[in-house]
Coordinates of C-alpha atoms and ligand atoms in Angstrom, one line a residue:
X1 CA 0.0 0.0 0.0
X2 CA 2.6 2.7 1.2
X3 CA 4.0 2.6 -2.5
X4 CA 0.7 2.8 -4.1
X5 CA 0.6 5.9 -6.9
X6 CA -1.6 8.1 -5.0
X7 CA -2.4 11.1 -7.2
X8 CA -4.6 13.3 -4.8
X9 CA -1.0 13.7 -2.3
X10 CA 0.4 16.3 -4.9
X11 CA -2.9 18.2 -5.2
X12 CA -4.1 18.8 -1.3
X13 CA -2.7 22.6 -1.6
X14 CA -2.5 25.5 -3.6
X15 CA 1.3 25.6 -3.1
X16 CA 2.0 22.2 -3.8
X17 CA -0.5 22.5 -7.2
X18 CA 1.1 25.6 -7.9
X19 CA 4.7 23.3 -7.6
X20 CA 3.7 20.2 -10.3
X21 CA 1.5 22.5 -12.6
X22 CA 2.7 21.6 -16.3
X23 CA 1.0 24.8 -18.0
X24 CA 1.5 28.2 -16.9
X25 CA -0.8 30.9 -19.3
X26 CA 1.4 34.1 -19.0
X27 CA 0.1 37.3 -20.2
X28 CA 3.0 37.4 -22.2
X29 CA 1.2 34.8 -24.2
X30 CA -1.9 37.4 -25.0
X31 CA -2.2 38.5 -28.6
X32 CA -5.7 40.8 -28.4
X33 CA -7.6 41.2 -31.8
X34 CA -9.0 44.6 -31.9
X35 CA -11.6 46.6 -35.0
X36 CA -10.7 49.9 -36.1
X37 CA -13.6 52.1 -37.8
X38 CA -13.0 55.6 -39.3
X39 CA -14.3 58.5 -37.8
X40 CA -13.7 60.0 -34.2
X41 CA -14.7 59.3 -30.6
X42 CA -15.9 55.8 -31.7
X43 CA -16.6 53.1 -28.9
X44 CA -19.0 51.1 -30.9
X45 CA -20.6 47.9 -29.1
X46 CA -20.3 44.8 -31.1
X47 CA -24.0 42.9 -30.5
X48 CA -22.6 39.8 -31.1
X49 CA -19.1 40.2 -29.0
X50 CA -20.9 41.6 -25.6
X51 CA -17.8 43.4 -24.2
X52 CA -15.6 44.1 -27.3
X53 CA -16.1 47.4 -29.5
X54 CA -14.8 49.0 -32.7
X55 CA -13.0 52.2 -32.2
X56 CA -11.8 54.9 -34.0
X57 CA -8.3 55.4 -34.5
X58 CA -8.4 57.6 -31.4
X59 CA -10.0 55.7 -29.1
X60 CA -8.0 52.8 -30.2
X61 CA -4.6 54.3 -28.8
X62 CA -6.2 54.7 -25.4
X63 CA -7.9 51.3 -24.9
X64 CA -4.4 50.3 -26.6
X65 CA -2.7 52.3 -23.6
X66 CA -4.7 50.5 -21.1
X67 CA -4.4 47.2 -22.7
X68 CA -0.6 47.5 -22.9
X69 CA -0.6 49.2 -19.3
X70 CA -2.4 45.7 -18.3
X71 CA 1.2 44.0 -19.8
X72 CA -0.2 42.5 -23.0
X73 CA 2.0 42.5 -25.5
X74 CA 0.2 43.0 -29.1
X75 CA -2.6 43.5 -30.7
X76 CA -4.2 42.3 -33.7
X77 CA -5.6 44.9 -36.0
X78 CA -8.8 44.2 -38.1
X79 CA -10.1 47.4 -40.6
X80 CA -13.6 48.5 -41.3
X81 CA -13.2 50.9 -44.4
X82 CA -15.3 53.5 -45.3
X83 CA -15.8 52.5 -49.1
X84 CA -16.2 48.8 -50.7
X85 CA -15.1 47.8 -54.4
X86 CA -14.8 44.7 -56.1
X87 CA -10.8 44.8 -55.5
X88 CA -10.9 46.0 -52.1
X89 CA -8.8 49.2 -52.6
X90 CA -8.9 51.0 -49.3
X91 CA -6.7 47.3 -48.0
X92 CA -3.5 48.8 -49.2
X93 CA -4.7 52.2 -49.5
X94 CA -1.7 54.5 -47.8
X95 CA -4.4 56.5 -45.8
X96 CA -6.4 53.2 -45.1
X97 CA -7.9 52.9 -41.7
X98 CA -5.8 50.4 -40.8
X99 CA -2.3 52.1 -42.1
X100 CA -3.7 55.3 -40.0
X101 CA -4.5 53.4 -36.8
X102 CA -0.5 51.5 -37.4
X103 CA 1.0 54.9 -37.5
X104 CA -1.0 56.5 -34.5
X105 CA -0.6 53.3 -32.4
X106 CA 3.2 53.0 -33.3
X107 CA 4.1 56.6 -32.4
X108 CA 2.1 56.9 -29.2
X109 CA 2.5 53.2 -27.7
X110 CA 6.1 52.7 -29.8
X111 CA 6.8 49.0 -27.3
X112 CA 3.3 47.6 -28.2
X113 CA 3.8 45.2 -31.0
X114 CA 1.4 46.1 -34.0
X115 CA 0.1 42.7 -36.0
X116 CA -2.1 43.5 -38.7
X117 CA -4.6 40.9 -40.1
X118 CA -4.1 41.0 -44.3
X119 CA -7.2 40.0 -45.9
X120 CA -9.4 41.7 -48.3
X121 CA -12.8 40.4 -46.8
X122 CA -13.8 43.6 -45.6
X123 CA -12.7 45.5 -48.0
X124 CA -14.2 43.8 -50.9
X125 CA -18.0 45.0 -52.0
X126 CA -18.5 41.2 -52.2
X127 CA -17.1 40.5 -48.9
X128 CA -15.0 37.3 -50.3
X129 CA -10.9 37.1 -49.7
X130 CA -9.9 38.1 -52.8
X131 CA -10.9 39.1 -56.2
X132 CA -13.6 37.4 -58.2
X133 CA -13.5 35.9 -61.6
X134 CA -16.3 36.4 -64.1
X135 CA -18.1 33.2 -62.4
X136 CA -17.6 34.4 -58.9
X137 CA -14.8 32.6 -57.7
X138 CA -11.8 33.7 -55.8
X139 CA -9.2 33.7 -58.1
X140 CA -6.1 32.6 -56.3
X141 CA -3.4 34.3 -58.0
X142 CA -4.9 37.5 -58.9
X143 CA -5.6 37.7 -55.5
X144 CA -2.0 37.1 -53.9
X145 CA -0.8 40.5 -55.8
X146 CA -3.4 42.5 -53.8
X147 CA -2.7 40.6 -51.0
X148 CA 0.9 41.6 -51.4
X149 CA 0.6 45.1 -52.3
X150 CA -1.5 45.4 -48.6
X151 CA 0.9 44.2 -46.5
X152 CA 3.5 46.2 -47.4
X153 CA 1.4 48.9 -47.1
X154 CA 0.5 47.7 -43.5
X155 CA 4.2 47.2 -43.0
X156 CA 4.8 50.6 -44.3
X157 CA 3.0 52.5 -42.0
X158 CA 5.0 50.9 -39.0
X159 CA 3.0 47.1 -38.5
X160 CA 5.8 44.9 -36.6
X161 CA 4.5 41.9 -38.3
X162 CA 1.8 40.9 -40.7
X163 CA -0.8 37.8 -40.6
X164 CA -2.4 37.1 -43.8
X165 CA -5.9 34.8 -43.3
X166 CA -7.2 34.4 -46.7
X167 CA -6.0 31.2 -47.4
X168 CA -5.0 31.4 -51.2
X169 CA -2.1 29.3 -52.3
X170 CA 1.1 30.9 -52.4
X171 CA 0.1 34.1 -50.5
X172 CA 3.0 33.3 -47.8
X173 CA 5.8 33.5 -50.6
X174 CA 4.5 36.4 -52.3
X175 CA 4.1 38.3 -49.6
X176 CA 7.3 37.5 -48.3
X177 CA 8.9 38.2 -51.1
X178 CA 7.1 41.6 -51.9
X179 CA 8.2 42.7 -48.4
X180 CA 12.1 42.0 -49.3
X181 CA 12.0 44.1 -51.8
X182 CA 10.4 46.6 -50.5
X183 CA 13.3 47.0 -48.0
X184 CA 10.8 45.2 -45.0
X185 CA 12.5 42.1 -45.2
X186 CA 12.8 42.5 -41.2
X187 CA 9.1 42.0 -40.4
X188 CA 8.2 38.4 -39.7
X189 CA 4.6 36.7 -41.0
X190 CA 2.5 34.8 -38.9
X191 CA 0.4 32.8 -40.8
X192 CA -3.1 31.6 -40.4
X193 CA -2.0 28.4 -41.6
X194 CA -4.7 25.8 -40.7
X195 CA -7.6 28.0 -40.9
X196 CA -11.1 25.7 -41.1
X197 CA -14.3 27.2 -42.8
X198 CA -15.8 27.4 -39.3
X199 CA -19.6 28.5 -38.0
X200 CA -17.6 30.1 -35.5
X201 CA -16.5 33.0 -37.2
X202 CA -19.9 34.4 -37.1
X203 CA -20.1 36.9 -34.5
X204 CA -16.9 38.7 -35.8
X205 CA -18.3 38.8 -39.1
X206 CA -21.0 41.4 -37.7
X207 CA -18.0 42.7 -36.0
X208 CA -16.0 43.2 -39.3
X209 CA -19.0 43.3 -41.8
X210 CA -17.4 40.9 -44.0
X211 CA -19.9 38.4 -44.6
X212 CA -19.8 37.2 -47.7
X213 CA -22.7 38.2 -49.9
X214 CA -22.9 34.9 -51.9
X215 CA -21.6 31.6 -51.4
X216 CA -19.5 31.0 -48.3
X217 CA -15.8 30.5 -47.8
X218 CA -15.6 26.8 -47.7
X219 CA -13.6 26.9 -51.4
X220 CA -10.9 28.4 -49.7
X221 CA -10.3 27.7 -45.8
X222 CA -10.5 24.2 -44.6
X223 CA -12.6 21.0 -44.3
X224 CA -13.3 21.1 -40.6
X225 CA -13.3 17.1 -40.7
X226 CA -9.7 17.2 -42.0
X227 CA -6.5 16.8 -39.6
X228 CA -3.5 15.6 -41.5
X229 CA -4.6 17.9 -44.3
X230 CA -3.6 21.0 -41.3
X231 CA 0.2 19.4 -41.3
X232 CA 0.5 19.9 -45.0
X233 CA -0.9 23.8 -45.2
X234 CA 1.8 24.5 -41.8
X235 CA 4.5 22.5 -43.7
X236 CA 3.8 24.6 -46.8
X237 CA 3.3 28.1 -45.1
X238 CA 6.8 27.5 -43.4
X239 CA 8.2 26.6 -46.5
X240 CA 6.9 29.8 -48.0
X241 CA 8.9 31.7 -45.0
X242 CA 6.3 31.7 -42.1
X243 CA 7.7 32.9 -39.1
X244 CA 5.1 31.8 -37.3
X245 CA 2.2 29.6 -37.8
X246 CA -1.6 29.9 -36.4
X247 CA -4.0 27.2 -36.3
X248 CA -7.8 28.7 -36.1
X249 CA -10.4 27.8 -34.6
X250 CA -9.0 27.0 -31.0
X251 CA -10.9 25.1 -28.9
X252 CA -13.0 22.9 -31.6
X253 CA -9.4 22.2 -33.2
X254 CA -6.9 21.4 -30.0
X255 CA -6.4 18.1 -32.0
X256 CA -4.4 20.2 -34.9
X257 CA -2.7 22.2 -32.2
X258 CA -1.4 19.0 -30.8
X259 CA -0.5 18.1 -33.8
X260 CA 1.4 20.9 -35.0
X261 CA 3.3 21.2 -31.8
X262 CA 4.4 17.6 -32.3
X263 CA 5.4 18.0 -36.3
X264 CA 7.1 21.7 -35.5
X265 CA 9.4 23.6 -34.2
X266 CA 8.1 27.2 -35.0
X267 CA 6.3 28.9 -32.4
X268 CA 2.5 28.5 -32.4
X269 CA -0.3 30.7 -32.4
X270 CA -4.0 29.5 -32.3
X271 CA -7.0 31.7 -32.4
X272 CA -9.7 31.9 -29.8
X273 CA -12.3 33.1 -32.8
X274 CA -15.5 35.0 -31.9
X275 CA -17.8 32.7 -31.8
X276 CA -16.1 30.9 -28.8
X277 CA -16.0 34.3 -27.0
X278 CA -19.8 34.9 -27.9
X279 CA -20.8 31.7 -26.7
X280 CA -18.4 31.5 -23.1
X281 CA -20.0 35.1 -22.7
X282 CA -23.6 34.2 -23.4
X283 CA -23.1 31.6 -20.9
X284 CA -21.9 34.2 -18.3
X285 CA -24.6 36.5 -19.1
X286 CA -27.1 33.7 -18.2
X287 CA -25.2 33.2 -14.8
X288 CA -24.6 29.8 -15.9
X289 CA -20.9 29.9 -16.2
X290 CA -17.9 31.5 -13.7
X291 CA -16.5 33.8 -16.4
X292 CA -13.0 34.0 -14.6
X293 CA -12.2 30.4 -14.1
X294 CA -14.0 29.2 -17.3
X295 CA -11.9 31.7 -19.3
X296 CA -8.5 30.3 -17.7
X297 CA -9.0 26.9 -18.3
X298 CA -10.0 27.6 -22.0
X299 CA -6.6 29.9 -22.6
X300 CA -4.8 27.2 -20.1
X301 CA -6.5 24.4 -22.5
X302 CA -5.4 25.6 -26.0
X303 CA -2.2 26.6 -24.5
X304 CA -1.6 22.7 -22.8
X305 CA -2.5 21.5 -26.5
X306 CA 0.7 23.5 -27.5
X307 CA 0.2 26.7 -28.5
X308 CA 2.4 29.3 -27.5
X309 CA 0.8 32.2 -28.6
X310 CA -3.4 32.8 -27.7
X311 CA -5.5 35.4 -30.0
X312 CA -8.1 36.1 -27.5
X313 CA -11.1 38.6 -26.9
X314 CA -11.1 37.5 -23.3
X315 CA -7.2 39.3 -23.1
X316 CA -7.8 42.6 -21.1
X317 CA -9.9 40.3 -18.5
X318 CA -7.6 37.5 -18.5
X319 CA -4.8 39.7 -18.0
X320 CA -6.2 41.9 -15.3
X321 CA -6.5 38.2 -13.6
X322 CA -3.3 36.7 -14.2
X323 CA -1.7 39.9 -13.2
X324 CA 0.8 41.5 -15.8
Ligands
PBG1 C1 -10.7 37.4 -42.3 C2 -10.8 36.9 -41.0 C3 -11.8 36.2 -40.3 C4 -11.4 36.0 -39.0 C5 -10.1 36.5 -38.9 N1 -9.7 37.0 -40.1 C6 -13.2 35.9 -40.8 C7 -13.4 34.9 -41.8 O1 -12.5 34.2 -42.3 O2 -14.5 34.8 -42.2 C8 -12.2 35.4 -37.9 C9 -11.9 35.9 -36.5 C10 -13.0 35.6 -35.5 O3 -14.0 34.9 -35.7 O4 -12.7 36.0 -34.4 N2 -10.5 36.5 -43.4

């Protein structure tokens, strides 16, 4: 008996829990995904994300100066412009909304690190990734230019690293390359590598008014049902000159986390999308759910998996709990 394995001797205190614990969620970890709008002395509630809001570029460096005063690292910018078109122009626009809110964040809050999501869905009248062909769908190469041309305008105005989502073919390498020769070839990509055509990207797409206004996306991102397909996109997207790979959704998807930490030795991002922020918060909103200790084990969760990096709404709260 006295050699028995007797598991519950290493958990009968905090300190001694605090001693074994494998996974430590630091707020170093954070990345927080934020929506930039034009105008001025926007705080705009987002109906589907109770607690998150878009802000104008002004607001944005003050919730920017709290959320870095919290000790979260980065932030994640997403753009709302003010005009549409078929070929999403305002993206790499100079004065875009997202180039303006890079430049104001970089010169007030120069230590926060600026990531800026390159995509063209909300830019694009037709609210798809990229351009159309005369059929209505995306063509790939066609769309890498654009894609291209936009993050080096991101990178221009000061973003410390760009994270193209769109999932076209080849996007990794082109952008890459455009940045070299644009002189940027110091700004690393993280790549949303294994990104699945997921029902949980709804709420955000209120959020970023990007639905797509026919069709859906499922040409482009993932088969949700496929997991060794995910190890050939990350293996690609590194080959390409990803600095850094994402895997997205999080939590429906800590399989392909798993398996990316086992098959890589990049760091790891994985995405806490939207809809499993709406649906934790809903929860909380009913008083069915603790929000604080059902939002650490969810970050502590996809980090166990083996991410190393957490794109997370819940960021400012988690922070303010895990102390900075
Ligand atoms: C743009 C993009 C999306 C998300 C991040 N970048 C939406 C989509 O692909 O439809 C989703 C983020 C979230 O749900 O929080 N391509």
């Amino acid at each position: 008996m006295s050699s028995f394995f007797r598991g519950r001797r290493l958990r009968r205190s905090e300190t001694v829990r605090r001693m074994v614990r494998e996974t430590v969620v630091a707020v170093d970890d954070l990345i927080y995904p934020m929506f930039v709008v034009p105008g001025h002395g926007v705080c705009a509630p987002i109906g589907a994300m109770p607690g998150q809001n878009r802000y104008s570029v002004d607001t944005l460096v003050e919730e920017c100066r709290r959320v870095a005063g919290l000790g979260i690292p980065s932030v994640l910018l997403f753009g709302i412009p003010e005009t549409k078109d078929p070929a999403g122009t305002e993206a790499s626009a100079p004065t875009g909304i997202v180039q303006q809110a890079v430049s104001a964040l970089k010169a007030a809050l120069p230590d926060l690190l600026v990531i800026t999501d390159v995509c063209l869905c909300e830019y694009t009248s037709h609210g798809h990734c990229g351009i159309l062909t005369p059929s209505g769908e995306v063509h790939n190469d066609l769309t890498l230019q654009r894609l291209a041309e936009t993050a080096v305008s991101h990178a221009r105005a000061g973003a410390d690293m760009v994270a193209p989502s769109d999932m076209m073919d080849g996007r990794v390498a082109a952008i890459r390359m455009a940045l070299d020769d644009a002189d940027l070839g110091a700004v690393p990509i993280m790549s949303y590598a294994a990104k699945y055509a997921s029902a949980f990207y709804g709420p955000f797409r209120e959020a970023a008014e990007s639905a797509p206004q026919h069709g859906d996306r499922r040409g482009y991102q993932m088969d949700p049902p496929n997991r060794r397909e995910a190890l050939r996109e990350i293996e690609a997207d590194l080959d390409e000159g990803a600095d850094i790979i994402m895997v997205k959704p999080a939590l429906p998807y800590l399989d392909i986390i798993a398996d990316a930490r086992a098959n890589v030795t990049a760091p790891i991002a994985a995405y806490n999308v939207s809809g499993e922020y709406s649906m934790l918060k809903a929860a909380v909103l009913n008083g069915w759910l603790e929000e604080r200790r059902a939002v650490l084990e969810v970050l502590t969760s996809i980090k166990r998996a083996g991410a190393d990096l957490i794109l997370t709404y819940h960021a400012a709260e988690a922070a303010g709990w895990l102390g900075g």
